[in-house]
mmCIF file of C-alpha atoms in Angstrom:
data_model
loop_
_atom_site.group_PDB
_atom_site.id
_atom_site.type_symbol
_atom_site.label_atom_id
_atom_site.label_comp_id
_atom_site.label_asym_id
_atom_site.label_seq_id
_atom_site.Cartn_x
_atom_site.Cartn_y
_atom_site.Cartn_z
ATOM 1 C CA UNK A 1 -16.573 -19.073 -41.392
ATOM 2 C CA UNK A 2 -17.184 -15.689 -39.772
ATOM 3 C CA UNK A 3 -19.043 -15.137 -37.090
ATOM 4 C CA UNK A 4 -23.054 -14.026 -37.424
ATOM 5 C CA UNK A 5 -25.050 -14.517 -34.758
ATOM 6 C CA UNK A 6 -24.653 -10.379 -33.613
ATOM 7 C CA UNK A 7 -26.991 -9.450 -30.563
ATOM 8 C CA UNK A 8 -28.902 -6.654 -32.658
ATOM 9 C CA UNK A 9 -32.548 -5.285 -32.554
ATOM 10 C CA UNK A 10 -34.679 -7.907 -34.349
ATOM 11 C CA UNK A 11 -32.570 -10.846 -33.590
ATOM 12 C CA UNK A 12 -34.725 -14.166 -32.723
ATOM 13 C CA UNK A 13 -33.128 -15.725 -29.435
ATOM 14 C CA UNK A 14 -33.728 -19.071 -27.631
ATOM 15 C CA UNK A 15 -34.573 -18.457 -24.233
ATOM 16 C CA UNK A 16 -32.173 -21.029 -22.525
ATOM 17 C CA UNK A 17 -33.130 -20.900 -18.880
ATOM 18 C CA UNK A 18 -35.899 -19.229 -16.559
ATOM 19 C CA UNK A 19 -39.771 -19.853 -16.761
ATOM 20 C CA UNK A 20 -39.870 -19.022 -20.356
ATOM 21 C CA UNK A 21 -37.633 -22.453 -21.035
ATOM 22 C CA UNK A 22 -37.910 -23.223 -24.669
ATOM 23 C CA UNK A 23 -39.881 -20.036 -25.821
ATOM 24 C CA UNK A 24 -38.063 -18.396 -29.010
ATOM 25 C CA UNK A 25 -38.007 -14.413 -28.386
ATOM 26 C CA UNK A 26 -36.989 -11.325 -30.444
ATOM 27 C CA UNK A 27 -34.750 -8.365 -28.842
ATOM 28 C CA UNK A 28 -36.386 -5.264 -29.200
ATOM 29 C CA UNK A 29 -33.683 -3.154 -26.980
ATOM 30 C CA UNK A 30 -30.579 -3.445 -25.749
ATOM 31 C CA UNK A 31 -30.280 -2.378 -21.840
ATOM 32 C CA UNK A 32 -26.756 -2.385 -21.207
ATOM 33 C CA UNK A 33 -23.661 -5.116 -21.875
ATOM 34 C CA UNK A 34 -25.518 -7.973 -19.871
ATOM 35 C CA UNK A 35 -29.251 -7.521 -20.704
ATOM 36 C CA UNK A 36 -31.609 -7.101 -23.345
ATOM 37 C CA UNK A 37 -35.295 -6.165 -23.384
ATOM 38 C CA UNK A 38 -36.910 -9.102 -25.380
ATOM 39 C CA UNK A 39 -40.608 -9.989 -26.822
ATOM 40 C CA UNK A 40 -42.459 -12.574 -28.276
ATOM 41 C CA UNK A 41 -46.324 -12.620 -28.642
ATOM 42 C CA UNK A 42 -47.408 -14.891 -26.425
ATOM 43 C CA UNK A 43 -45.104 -12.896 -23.561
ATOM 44 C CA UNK A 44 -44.820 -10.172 -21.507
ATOM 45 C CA UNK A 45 -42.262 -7.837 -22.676
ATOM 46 C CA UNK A 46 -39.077 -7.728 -20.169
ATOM 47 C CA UNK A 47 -35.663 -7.825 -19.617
ATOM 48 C CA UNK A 48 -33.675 -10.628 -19.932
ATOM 49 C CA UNK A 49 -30.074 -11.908 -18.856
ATOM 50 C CA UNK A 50 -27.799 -13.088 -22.259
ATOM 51 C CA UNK A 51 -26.716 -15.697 -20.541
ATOM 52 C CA UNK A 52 -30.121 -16.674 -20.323
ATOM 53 C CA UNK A 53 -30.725 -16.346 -24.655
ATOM 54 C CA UNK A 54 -29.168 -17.951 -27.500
ATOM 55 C CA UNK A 55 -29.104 -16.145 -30.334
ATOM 56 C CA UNK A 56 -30.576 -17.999 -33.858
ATOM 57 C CA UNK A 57 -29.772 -17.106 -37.334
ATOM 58 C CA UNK A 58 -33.037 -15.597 -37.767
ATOM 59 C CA UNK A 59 -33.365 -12.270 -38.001
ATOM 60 C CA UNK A 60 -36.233 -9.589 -38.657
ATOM 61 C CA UNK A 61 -36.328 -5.990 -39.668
ATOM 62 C CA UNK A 62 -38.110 -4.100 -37.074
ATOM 63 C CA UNK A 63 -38.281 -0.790 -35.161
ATOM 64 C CA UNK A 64 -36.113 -0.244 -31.916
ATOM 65 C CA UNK A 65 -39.033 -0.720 -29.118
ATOM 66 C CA UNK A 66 -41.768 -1.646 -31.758
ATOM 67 C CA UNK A 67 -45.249 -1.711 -30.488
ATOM 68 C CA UNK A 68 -46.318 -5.742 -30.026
ATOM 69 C CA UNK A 69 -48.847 -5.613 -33.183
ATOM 70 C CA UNK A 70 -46.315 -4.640 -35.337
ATOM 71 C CA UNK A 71 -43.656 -7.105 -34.043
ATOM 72 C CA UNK A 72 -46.395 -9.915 -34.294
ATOM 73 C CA UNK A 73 -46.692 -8.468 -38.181
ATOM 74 C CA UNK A 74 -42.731 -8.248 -39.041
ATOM 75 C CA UNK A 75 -42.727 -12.452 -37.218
ATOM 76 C CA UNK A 76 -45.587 -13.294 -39.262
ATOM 77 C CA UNK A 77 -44.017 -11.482 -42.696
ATOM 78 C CA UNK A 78 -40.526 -12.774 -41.926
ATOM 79 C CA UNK A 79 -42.186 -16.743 -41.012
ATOM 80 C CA UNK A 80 -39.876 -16.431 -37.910
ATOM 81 C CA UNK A 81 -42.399 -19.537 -36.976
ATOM 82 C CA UNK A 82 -41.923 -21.593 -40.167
ATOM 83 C CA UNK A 83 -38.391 -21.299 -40.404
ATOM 84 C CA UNK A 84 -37.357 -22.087 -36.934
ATOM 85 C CA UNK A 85 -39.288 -25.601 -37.102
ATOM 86 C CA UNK A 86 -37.180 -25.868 -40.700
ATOM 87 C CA UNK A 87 -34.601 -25.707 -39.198
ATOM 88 C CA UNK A 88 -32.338 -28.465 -38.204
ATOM 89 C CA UNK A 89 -31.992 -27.198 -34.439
ATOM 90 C CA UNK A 90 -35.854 -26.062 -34.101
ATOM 91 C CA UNK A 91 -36.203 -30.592 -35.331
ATOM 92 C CA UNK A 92 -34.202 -31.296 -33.289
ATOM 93 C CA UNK A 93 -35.805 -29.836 -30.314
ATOM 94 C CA UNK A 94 -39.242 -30.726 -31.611
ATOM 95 C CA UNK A 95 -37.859 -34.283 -31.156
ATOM 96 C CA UNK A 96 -36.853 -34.016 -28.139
ATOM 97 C CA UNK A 97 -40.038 -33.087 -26.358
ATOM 98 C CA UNK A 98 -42.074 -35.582 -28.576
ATOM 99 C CA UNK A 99 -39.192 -38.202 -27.160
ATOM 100 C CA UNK A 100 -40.013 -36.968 -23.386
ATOM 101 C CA UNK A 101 -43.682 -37.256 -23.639
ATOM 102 C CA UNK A 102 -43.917 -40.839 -24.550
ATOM 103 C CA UNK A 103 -45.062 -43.065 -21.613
ATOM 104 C CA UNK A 104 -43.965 -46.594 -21.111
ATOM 105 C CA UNK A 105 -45.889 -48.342 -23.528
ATOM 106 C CA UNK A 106 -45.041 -46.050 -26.371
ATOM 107 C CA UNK A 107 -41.471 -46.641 -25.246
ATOM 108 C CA UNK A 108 -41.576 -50.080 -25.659
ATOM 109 C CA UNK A 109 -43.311 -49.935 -29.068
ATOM 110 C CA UNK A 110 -40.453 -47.765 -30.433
ATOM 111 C CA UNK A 111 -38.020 -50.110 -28.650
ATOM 112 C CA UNK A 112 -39.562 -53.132 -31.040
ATOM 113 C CA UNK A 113 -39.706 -51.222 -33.714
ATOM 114 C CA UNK A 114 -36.238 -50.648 -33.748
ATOM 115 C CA UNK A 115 -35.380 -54.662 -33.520
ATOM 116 C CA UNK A 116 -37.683 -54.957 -36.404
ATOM 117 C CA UNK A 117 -35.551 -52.628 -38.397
ATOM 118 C CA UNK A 118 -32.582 -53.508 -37.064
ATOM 119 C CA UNK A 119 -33.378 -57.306 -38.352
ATOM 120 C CA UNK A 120 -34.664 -55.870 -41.966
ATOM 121 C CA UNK A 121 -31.596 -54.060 -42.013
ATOM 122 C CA UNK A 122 -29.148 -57.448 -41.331
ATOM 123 C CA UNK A 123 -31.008 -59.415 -43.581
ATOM 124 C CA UNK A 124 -30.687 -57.135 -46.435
ATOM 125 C CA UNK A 125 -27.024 -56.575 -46.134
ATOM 126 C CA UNK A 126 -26.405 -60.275 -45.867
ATOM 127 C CA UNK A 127 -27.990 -61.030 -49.325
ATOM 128 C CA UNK A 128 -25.843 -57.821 -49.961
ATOM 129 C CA UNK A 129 -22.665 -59.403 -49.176
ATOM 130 C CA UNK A 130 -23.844 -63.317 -50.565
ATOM 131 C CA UNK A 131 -24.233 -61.714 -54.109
ATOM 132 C CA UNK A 132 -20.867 -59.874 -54.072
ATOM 133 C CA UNK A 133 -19.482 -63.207 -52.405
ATOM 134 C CA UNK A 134 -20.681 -65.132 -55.661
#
């Protein structure tokens, strides 16, 4: 499979690193080979390190340098949003910070759920494995 993920004007990036941990971002410009100037609307516009960014599939059609209400309008019309928590890396992280907000006590309710599965699970494949015995 070839590779897609191009840094390009309009491309949605994961910021990786830095205070803005987590935040997805579009480049608007490219500065030179290491940097790129990227936006998102609930940030202020600035440069930022590609080591720092990693790039999504999602792209959107925009403007080089766009003013911010029209890249809020091409996110909104391209459900930059919606398809990033659709998607099974944008679950995945969702999970992930649901998983490191529990406190103890949730913990250890998702700790017996699992045994209560786990023992659903065991007793279904043993009658399972007594029918196909008989």
């Amino acid at each position: 499979m070839p590779f897609k993920r191009y840094v390009e004007i309009g491309r949605v990036a994961l910021v990786n690193y830095g205070k803005d941990y987590g935040k997805l971002v579009v480049i608007v410009d490219v500065v030179d080979q290491n940097r790129a100037l990227v936006d998102a609307p609930d940030m202020v516009r600035g440069q930022m390190n590609f080591k720092r960014l990693t790039l999504t599939d999602i792209k959107i059609d925009i403007p080089r340098v766009p003013k911010k209400k029209t890249l809020i309008e091409a996110m909104d019309k391209a459900d930059v949003k919606n398809k990033w928590e659709n998607s099974s890396w944008g679950r995945k992280l969702i999970v992930q910070k649901r998983r490191a907000s529990l406190n103890d006590f949730d913990r250890f309710k998702l700790m017996l759920a699992k045994i209560k599965r786990a023992g659903v699970v065991r007793q279904e494949l043993a009658k399972l494995k007594k029918e196909n015995a008989s």
